[in-house]
Coordinates of C-alpha atoms in Angstrom, one line a residue:
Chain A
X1 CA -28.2 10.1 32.1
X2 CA -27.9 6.7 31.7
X3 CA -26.1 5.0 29.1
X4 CA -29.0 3.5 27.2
X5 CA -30.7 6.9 27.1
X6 CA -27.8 8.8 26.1
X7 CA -27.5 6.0 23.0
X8 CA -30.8 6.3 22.2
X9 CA -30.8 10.1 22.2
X10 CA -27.5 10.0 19.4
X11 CA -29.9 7.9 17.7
X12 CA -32.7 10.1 17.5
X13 CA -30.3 12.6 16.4
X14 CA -29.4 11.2 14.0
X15 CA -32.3 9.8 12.4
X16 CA -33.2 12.8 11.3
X17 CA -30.0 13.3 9.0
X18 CA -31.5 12.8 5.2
X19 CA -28.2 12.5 3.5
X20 CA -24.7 11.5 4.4
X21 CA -23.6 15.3 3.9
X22 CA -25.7 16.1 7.1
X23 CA -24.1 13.4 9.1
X24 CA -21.1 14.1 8.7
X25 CA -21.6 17.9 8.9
X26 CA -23.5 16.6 11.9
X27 CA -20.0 14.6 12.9
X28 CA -17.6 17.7 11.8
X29 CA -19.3 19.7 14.3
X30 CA -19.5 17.8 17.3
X31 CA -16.1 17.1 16.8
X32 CA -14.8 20.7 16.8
X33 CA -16.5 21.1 20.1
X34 CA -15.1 18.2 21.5
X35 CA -13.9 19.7 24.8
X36 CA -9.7 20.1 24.7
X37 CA -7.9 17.4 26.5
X38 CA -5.3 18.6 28.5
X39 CA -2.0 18.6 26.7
X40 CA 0.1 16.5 29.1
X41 CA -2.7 13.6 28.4
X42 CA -1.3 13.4 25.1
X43 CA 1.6 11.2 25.3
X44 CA 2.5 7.9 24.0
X45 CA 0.9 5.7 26.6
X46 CA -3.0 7.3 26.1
X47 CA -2.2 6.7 22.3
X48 CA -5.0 4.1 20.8
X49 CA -3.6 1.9 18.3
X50 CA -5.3 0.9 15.1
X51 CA -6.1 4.1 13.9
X52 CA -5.1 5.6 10.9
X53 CA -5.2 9.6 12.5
X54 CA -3.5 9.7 16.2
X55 CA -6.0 9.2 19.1
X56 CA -5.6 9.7 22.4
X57 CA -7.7 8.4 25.2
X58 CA -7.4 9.5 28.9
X59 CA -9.4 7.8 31.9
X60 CA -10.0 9.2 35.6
X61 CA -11.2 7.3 38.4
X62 CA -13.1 8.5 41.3
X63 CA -13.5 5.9 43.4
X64 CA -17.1 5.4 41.8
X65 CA -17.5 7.0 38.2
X66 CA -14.8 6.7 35.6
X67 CA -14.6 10.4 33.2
X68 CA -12.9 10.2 30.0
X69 CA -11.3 13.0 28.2
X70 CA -10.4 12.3 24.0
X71 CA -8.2 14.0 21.8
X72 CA -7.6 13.5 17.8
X73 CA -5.7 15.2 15.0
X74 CA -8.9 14.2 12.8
X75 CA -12.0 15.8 13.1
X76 CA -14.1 13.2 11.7
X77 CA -12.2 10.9 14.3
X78 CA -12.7 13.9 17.3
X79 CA -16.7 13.8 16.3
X80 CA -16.6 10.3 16.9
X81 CA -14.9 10.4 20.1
X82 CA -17.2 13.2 21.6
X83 CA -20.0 10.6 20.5
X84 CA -18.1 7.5 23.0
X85 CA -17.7 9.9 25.5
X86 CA -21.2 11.2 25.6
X87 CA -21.8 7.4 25.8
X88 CA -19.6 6.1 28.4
X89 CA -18.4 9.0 30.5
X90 CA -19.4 9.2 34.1
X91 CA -20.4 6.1 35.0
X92 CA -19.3 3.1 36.9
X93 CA -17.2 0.4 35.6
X94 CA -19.8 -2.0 35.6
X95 CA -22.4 0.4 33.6
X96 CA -19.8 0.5 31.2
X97 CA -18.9 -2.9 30.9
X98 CA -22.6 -3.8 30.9
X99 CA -23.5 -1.3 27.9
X100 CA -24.4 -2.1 24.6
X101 CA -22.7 -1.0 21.4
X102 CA -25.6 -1.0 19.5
X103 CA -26.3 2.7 18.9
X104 CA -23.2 2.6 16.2
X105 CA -24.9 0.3 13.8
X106 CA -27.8 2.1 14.6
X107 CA -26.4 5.4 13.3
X108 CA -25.0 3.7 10.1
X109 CA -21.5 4.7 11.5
X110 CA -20.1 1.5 10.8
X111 CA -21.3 1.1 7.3
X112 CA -20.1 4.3 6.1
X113 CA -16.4 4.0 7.7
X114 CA -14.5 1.9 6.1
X115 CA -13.3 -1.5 7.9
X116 CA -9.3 0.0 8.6
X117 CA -11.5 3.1 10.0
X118 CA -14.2 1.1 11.8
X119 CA -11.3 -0.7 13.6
X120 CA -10.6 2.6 14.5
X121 CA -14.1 3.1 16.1
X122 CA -13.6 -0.4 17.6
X123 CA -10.0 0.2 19.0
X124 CA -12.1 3.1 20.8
X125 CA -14.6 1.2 22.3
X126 CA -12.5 -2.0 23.3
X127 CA -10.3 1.0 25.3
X128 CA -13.2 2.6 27.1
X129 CA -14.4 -1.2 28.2
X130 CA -10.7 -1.9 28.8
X131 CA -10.3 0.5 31.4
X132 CA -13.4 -0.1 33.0
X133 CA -12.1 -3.9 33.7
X134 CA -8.9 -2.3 35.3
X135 CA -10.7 -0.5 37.5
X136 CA -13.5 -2.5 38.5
X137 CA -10.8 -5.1 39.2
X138 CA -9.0 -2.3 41.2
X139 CA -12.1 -1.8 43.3
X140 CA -12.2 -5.4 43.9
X141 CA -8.7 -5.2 45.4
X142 CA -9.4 -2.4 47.3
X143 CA -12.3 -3.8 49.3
Chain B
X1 CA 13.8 2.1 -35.3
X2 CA 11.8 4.5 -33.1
X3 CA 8.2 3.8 -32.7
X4 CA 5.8 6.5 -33.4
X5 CA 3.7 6.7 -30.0
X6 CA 0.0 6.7 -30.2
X7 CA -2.6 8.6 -28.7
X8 CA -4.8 6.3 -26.4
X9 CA -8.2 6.6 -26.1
X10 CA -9.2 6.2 -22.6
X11 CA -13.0 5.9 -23.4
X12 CA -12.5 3.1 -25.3
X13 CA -10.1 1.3 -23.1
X14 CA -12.4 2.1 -20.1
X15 CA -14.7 -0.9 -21.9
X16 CA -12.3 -3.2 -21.2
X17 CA -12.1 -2.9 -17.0
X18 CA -15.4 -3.5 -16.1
X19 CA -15.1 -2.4 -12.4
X20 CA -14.7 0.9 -13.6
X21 CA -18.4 1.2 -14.5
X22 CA -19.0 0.6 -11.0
X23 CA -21.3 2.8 -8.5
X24 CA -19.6 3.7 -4.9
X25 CA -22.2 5.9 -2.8
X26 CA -24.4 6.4 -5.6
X27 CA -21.3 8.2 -7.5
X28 CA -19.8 6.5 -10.3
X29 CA -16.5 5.0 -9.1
X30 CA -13.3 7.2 -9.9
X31 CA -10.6 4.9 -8.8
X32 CA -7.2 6.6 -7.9
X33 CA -5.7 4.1 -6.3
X34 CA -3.7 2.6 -8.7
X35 CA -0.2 2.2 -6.6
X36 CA -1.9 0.4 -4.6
X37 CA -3.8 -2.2 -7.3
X38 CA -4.5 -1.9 -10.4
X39 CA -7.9 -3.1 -11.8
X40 CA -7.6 -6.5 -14.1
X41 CA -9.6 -5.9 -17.9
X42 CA -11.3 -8.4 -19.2
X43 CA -9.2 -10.1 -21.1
X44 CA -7.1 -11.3 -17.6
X45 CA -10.4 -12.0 -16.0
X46 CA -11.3 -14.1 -19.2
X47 CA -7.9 -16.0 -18.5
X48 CA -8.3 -17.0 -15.0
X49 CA -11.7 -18.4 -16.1
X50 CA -10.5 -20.2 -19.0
X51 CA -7.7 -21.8 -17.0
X52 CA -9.7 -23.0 -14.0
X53 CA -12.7 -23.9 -16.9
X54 CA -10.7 -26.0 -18.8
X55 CA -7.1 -26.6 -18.2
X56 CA -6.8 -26.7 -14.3
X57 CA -4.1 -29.2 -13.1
X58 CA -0.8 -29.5 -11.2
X59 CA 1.7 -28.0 -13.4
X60 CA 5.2 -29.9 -14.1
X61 CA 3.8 -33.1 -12.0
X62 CA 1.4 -34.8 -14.4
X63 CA 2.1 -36.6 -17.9
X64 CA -2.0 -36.3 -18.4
X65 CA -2.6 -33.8 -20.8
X66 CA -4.2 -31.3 -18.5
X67 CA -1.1 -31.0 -16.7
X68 CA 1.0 -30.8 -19.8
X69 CA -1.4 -27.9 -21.1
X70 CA -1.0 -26.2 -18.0
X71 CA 2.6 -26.4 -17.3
X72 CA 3.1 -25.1 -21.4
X73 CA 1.1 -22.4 -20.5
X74 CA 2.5 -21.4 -17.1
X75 CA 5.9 -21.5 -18.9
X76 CA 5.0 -19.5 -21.5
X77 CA 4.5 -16.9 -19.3
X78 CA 7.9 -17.1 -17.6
X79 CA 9.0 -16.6 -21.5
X80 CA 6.5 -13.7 -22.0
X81 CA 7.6 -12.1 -18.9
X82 CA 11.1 -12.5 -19.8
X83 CA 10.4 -10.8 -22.9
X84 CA 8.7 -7.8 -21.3
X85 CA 11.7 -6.7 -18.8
X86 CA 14.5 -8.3 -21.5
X87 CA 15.6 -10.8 -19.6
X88 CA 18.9 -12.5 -21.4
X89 CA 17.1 -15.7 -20.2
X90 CA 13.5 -17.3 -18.9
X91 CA 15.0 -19.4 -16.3
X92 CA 16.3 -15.8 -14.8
X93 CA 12.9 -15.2 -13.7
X94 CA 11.4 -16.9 -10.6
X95 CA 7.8 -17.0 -9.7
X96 CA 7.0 -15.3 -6.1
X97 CA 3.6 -14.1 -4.6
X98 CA 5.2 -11.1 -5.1
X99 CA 7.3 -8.2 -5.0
X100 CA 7.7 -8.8 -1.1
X101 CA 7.8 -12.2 -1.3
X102 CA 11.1 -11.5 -3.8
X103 CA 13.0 -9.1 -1.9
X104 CA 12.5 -11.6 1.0
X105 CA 14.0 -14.2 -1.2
X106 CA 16.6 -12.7 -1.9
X107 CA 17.9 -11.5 1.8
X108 CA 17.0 -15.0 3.2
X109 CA 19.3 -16.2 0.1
X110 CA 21.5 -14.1 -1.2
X111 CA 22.0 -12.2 2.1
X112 CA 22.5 -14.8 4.6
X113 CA 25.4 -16.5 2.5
X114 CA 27.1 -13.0 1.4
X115 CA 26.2 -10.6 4.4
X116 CA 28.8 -10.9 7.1
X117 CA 29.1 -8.9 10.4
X118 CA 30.2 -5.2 10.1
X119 CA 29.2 -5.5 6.0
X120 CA 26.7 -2.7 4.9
X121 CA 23.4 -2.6 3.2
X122 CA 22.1 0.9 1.4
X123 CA 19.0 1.9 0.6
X124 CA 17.1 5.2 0.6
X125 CA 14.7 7.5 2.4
X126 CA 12.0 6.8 0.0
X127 CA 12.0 2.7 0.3
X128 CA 8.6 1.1 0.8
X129 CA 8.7 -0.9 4.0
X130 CA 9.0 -3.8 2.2
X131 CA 12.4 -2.8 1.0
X132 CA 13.2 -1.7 4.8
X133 CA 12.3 -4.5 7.0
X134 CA 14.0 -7.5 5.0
X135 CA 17.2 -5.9 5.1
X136 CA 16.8 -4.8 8.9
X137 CA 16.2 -8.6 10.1
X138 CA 18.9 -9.6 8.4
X139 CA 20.9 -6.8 9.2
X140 CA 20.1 -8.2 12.8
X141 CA 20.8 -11.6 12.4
X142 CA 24.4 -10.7 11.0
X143 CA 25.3 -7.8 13.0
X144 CA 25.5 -5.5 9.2
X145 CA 24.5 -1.9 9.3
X146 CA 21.9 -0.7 7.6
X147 CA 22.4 2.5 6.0
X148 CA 20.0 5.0 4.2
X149 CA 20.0 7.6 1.2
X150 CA 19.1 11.1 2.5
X151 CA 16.5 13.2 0.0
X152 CA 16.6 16.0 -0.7
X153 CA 13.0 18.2 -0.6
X154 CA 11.5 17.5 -3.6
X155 CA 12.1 13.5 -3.3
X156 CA 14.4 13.0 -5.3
X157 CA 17.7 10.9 -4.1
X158 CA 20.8 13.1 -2.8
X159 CA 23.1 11.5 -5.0
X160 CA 26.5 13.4 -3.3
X161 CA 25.3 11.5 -0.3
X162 CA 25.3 8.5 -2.5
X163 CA 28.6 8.7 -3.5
X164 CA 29.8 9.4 -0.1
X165 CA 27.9 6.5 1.5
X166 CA 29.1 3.9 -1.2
X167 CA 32.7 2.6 0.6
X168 CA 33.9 -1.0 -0.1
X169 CA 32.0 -2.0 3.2
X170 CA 28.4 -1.5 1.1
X171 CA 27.8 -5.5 -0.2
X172 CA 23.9 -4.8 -1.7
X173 CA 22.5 -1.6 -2.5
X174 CA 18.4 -2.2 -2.5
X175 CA 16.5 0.8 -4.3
X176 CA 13.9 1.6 -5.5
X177 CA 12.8 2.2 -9.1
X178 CA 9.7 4.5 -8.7
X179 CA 8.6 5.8 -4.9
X180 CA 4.9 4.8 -3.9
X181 CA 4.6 7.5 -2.3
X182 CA 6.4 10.1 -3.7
X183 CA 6.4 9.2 -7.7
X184 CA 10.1 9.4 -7.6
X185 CA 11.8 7.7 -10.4
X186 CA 15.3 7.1 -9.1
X187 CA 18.4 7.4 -11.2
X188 CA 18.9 3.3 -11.1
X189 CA 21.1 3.5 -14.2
X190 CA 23.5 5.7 -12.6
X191 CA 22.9 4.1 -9.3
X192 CA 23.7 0.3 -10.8
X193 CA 26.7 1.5 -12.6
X194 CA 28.7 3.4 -9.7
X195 CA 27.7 0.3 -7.5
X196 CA 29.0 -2.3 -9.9
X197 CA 32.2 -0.5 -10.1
X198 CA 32.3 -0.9 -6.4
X199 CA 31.9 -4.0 -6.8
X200 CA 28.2 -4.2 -4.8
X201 CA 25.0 -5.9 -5.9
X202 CA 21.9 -4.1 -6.4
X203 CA 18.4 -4.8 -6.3
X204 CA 15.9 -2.8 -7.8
X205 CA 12.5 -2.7 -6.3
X206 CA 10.0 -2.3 -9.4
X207 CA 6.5 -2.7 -7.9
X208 CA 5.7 0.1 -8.9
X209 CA 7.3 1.5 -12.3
X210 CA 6.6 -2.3 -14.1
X211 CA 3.4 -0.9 -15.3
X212 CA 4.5 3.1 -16.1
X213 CA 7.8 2.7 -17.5
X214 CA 9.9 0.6 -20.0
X215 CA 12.1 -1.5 -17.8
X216 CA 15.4 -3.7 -19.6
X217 CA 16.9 -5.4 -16.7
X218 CA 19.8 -6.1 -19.5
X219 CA 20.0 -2.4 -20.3
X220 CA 19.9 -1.6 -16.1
X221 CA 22.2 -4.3 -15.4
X222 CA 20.7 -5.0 -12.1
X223 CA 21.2 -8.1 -10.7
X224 CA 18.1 -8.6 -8.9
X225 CA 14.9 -7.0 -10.3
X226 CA 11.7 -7.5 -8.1
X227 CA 7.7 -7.2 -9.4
X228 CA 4.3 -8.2 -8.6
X229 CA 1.6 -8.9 -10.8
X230 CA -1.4 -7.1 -9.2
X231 CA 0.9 -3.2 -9.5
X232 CA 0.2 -4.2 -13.6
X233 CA -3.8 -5.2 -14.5
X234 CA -2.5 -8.9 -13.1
X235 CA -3.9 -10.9 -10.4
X236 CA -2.6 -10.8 -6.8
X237 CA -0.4 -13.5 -5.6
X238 CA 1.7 -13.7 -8.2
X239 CA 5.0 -11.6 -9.1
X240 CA 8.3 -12.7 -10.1
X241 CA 11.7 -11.8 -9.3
X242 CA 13.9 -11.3 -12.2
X243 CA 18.0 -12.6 -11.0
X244 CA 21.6 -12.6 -13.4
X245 CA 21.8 -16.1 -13.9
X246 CA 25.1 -17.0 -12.4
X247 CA 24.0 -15.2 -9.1
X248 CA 20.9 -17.1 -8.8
X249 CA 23.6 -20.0 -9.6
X250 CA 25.3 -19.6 -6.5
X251 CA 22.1 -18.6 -4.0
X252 CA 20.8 -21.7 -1.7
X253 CA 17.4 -22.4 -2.3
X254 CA 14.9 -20.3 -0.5
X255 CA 11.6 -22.8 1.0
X256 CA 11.9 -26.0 0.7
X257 CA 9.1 -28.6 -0.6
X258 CA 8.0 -30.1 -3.5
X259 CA 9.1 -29.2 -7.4
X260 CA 12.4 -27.4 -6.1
X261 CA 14.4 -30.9 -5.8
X262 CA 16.2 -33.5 -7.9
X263 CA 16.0 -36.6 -5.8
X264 CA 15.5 -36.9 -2.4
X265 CA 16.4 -39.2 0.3
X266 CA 16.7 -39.1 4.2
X267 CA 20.1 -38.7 3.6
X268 CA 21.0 -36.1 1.4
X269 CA 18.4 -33.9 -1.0
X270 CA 20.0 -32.5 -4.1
X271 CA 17.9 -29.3 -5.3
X272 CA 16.2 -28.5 -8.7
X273 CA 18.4 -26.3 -12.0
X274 CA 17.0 -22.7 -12.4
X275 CA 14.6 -21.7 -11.7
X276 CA 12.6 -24.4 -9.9
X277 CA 15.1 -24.7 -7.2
X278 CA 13.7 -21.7 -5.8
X279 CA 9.8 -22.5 -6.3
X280 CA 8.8 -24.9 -4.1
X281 CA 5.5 -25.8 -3.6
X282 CA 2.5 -25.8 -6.1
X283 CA 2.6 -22.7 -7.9
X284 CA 0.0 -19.8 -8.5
X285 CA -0.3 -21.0 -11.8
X286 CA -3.5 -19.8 -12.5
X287 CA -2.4 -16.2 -11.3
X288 CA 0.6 -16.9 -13.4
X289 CA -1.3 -17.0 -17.0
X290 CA -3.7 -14.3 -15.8
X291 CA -0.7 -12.2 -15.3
X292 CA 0.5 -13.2 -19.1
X293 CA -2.6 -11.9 -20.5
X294 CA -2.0 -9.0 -18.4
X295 CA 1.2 -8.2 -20.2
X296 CA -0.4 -9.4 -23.7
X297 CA -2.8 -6.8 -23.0
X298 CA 0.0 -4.0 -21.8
X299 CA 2.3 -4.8 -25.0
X300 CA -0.8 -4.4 -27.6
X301 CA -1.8 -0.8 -26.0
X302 CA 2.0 -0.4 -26.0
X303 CA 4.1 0.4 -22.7
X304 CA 5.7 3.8 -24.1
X305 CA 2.2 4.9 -25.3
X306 CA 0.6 4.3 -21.9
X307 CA 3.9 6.3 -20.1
X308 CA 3.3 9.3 -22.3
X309 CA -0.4 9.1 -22.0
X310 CA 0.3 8.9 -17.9
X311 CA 2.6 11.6 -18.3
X312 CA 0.1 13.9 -19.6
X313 CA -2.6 13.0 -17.4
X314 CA -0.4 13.5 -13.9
X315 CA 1.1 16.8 -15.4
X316 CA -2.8 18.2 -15.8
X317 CA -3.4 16.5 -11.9
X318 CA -0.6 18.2 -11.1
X319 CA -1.5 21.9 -12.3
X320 CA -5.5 21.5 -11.8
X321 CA -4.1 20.6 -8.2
X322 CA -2.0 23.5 -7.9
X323 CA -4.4 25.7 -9.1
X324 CA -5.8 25.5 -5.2
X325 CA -3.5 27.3 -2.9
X326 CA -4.5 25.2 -0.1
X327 CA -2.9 22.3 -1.5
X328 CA 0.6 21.0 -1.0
X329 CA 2.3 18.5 -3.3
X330 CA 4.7 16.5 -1.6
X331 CA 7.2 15.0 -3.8
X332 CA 7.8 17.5 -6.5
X333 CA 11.1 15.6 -8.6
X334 CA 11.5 16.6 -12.2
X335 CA 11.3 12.7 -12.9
X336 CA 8.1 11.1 -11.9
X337 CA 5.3 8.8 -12.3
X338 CA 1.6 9.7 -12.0
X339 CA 1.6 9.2 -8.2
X340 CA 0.5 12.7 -6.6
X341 CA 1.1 13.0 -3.1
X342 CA -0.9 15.7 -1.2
X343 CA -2.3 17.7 1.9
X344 CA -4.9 20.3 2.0
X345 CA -4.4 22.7 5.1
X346 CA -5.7 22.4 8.3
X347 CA -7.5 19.2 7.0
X348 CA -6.3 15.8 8.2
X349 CA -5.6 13.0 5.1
X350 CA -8.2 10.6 7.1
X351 CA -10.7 13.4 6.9
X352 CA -10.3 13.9 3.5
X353 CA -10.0 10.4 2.0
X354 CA -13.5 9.5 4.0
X355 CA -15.3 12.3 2.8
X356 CA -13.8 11.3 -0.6
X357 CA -15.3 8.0 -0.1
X358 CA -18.7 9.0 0.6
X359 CA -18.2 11.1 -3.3
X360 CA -17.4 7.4 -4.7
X361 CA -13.6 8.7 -5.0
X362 CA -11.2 6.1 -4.1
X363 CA -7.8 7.6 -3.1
X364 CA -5.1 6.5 -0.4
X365 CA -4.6 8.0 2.7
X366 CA -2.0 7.2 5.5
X367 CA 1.5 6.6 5.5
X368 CA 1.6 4.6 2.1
X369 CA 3.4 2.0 4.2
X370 CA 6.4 4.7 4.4
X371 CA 6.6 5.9 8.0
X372 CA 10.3 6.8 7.5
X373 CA 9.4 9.1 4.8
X374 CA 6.1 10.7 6.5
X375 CA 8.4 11.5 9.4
X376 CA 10.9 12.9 7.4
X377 CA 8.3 15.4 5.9
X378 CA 7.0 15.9 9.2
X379 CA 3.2 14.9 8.2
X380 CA 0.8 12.2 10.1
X381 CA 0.3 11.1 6.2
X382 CA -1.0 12.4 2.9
X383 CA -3.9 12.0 0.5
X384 CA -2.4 9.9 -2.5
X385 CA -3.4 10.2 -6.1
X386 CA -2.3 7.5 -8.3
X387 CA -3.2 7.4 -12.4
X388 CA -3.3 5.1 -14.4
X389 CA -4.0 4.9 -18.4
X390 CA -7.8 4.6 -17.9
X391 CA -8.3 7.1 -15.5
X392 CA -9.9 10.2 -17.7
X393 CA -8.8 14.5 -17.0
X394 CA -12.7 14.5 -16.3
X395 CA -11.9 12.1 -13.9
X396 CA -9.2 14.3 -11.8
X397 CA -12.0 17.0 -12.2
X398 CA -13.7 14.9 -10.1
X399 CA -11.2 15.0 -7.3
X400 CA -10.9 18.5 -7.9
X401 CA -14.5 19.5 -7.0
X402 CA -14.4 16.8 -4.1
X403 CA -11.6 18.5 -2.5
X404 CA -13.6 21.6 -3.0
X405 CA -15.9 19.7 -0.7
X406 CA -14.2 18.7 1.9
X407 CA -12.9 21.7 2.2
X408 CA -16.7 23.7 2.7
X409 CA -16.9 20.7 5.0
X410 CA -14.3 20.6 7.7
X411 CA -13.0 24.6 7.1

């Protein structure tokens, strides 16, 4: 899918929430099935600063697509990742540097988390497009 | 003479904060945030407007009679102030931005003249990092050691530790009066008297027990006393640091600048008396007289009435919280202030606090800016619940059935 479907899909989603309750019920959720990340991912180093719960952010490289795997000890916070990751996963570095981050406006995500979370939700992002630089410029190299 | 206390009626008081009729999320606002800032009433709001309406001018610069108005104002306050921690003098306290700003004063001052290489500085488990990082930098820059106060579970200090910690190497012992985090209040009687008779300064950290607690810096005998306005219905920005005369005698100056100098030349500057040698700059003076009518407002509900009414209301936050089995209290010492530090199992504070929020409960979650104490408890962070004299038991009722929320939500 590409990422501008898979953005507007969350949208739809969750345009039909009524009331906060559901959103976040709706956020609770997808973050308890927010596939594990493999333990030994969770060191220091895949660590996202800026959050107030502990984040962790891994990034695989095929040669083409870039896959990320996410981890937090907040569910909220998981919910959110399995949203990014939904997003951005499995696609090229250029897709992903290309892409819009519309869709959370668009959800109300960053008027109902506070600024010190939302910089949270932007620490995220600015990862994601962060390792999609490294690598594009390692493809760069490579050729 | 003792006072008879009174019974305060928090409805009626609630009138005079108007934020607190606020709507958050289409909830009324229950604010329980206190350690972190207190809301201002009106009468402190009304201050700050009245200054900058009328009387706005450069204080202790101008013969014009703005400036005169403003400069008898601004040191009325220093006198009011003085009055409210007993001060044995006015020119003992010094206007800061704060209580940060006055323990950094007093380690850039004090400390680098006194602190010499292999000397030791104490302070304990349960410091905010305010009272931490000063103290490490100039640890640093001197080559001193740093050494801290163990707790024990319940958060309260470890006083045989103490005792055993507090050789003749120990020059400044900086504590704290009440814990952020924790509600804590320390021993600093008992603390002050075994470190004078060691012959070692102390500094009391009083952010946060200014507005709970009587304080007599004369009765403590602490020689450095630290505060900020905003921790008691003031405006931010402006704090104070109380200092024994004789010892703020002897300290260099701390900025240098404008008001804190007696003549200058190129050659040689000679610096200001007490305790404009350690002001330099153009003061907060507005914040300043907002802060008086802070304490004007504190002294007519009376400081012991509003500790026993606090006391009240953070024992029935206590039990109504303990009433859930789910919920942990951390920071359980016989001696505290209405600052409840919890966890619900299995649910993360962030989790918590946001679907708080979205109930228009404002609460603190996070490591209270005490990492050294979350690690020592072993938790990311907690959910913190601080009172305050117009916070209502219908209020913590309110918490009570959000945390019954949160916990159909994420369990």
């Amino acid at each position: 899918m590409k990422i501008q479907d898979a953005s507007n899909s969350i949208i739809n989603e969750f345009d039909n929430f009524e009331d906060w309750m559901d959103k976040y019920n709706y956020l609770i959720e997808l973050g308890k099935s927010l596939p594990m990340i493999e333990e030994k991912y969770k060191v220091e180093s895949n660590l996202i600063p800026g959050c107030q719960s502990r984040v962790w952010l891994h990034a695989e490289f095929d040669g083409k697509l870039i896959h990320f795997t996410a981890d937090s000890d907040a569910v909220i916070t998981r919910g959110i990742a399995n949203l990014l990751i939904r997003v951005y996963s499995d696609h090229t570095p250029q897709e992903i540097l290309d892409a819009s981050t519309e869709f959370i406006k668009e959800i109300g995500l960053t008027e109902h988390l506070s600024p010190t979370r939302s910089n949270g939700l932007m620490s995220m992002i600015k990862q994601i497009k962060m390792y999609a630089l490294a690598y594009k410029t390692k493809l760069a190299i490579d050729q | 003479m003792e006072k008879q206390l009174q019974l305060l009626d928090p409805m009626v008081i609630r009138k005079d904060f108007p934020i607190l009729s606020t709507m958050v999320n289409n909830h009324p606002l229950v604010y329980l945030d206190n350690a972190a800032t207190t809301q201002k009433p009106q009468a402190v709001l009304d201050a700050l407007t009245d200054y900058y309406l009328h009387y706005n001018a450069n204080v202790h610069r101008g013969v014009h009679h703005l400036s005169q108005q403003a400069t008898i104002a601004f040191e009325n306050v220093r006198e009011k102030i003085r009055q409210f921690i007993n001060a044995a003098s006015s020119h003992e306290i010094i206007y800061t931005r704060g209580t940060t700003e006055s323990i950094n004063l007093v380690a850039s001052t004090w400390g680098r003249k006194n602190i010499k290489a292999g000397d030791e500085i104490l302070i304990s488990e349960i410091e905010h990092h305010s009272n931490i990082v000063p103290w490490q930098m100039l640890c640093e820059e001197k080559q001193a050691i740093l050494k801290v106060i163990p707790i024990h579970e319940n958060g309260t200090l470890d006083m045989d530790a103490f005792y055993q910690m507090l050789t003749d190497k120990v020059k400044l012992l900086a504590i704290t009066h009440v814990s952020n985090t924790l509600g804590t209040i320390t021993p600093v009687k008992e603390l002050i008297d075994a470190a004078h008779a060691n012959n070692t300064i102390v500094l009391v950290d009083g952010a946060q027990a200014l507005s709970h607690i009587k304080v007599d810096v004369q009765d403590l005998g602490c020689d450095f006393y630290a505060f900020s306005a905003h921790k008691i219905y003031g405006p931010m920005g402006i704090g104070g640091l109380y200092g024994k005369e004789h010892i703020l005698e002897a300290m260099p100056p701390y900025q240098g600048g404008g008001e804190m100098i007696q003549s200058v030349s190129f050659e040689k500057t000679t610096y200001n008396e007490l305790p404009f040698k350690f002001e330099a700059g153009t003061p907060n003076a507005g914040g300043a007289i907002g802060f008086g009518a802070a304490l004007d407002y504190i002294n007519k509900l009376g400081i012991d009435n509003i500790a026993a009414y606090e006391h009240r209301l953070g024992n029935y936050a206590t039990r109504r919280l303990m009433e859930n089995s789910n919920i942990r209290i951390v920071g359980t010492a016989p001696e505290k202030a209405s600052v409840i530090s919890f966890l619900i199992d299995r649910i993360h504070p962030f989790d918590a606090g946001t679907i708080l929020d979205q109930m228009g409960i404002a609460v603190r979650t996070g490591n209270h800016c005490t990492q050294p104490l979350m690690d020592k408890y072993g938790v990311p962070g907690t959910i913190r619940a601080s009172l305050a004299f117009y916070n209502t038991e219908s209020e913590v009722d309110a918490l009570i059935n959000g945390i019954s929320k949160v916990e159909q939500l994420f369990l």
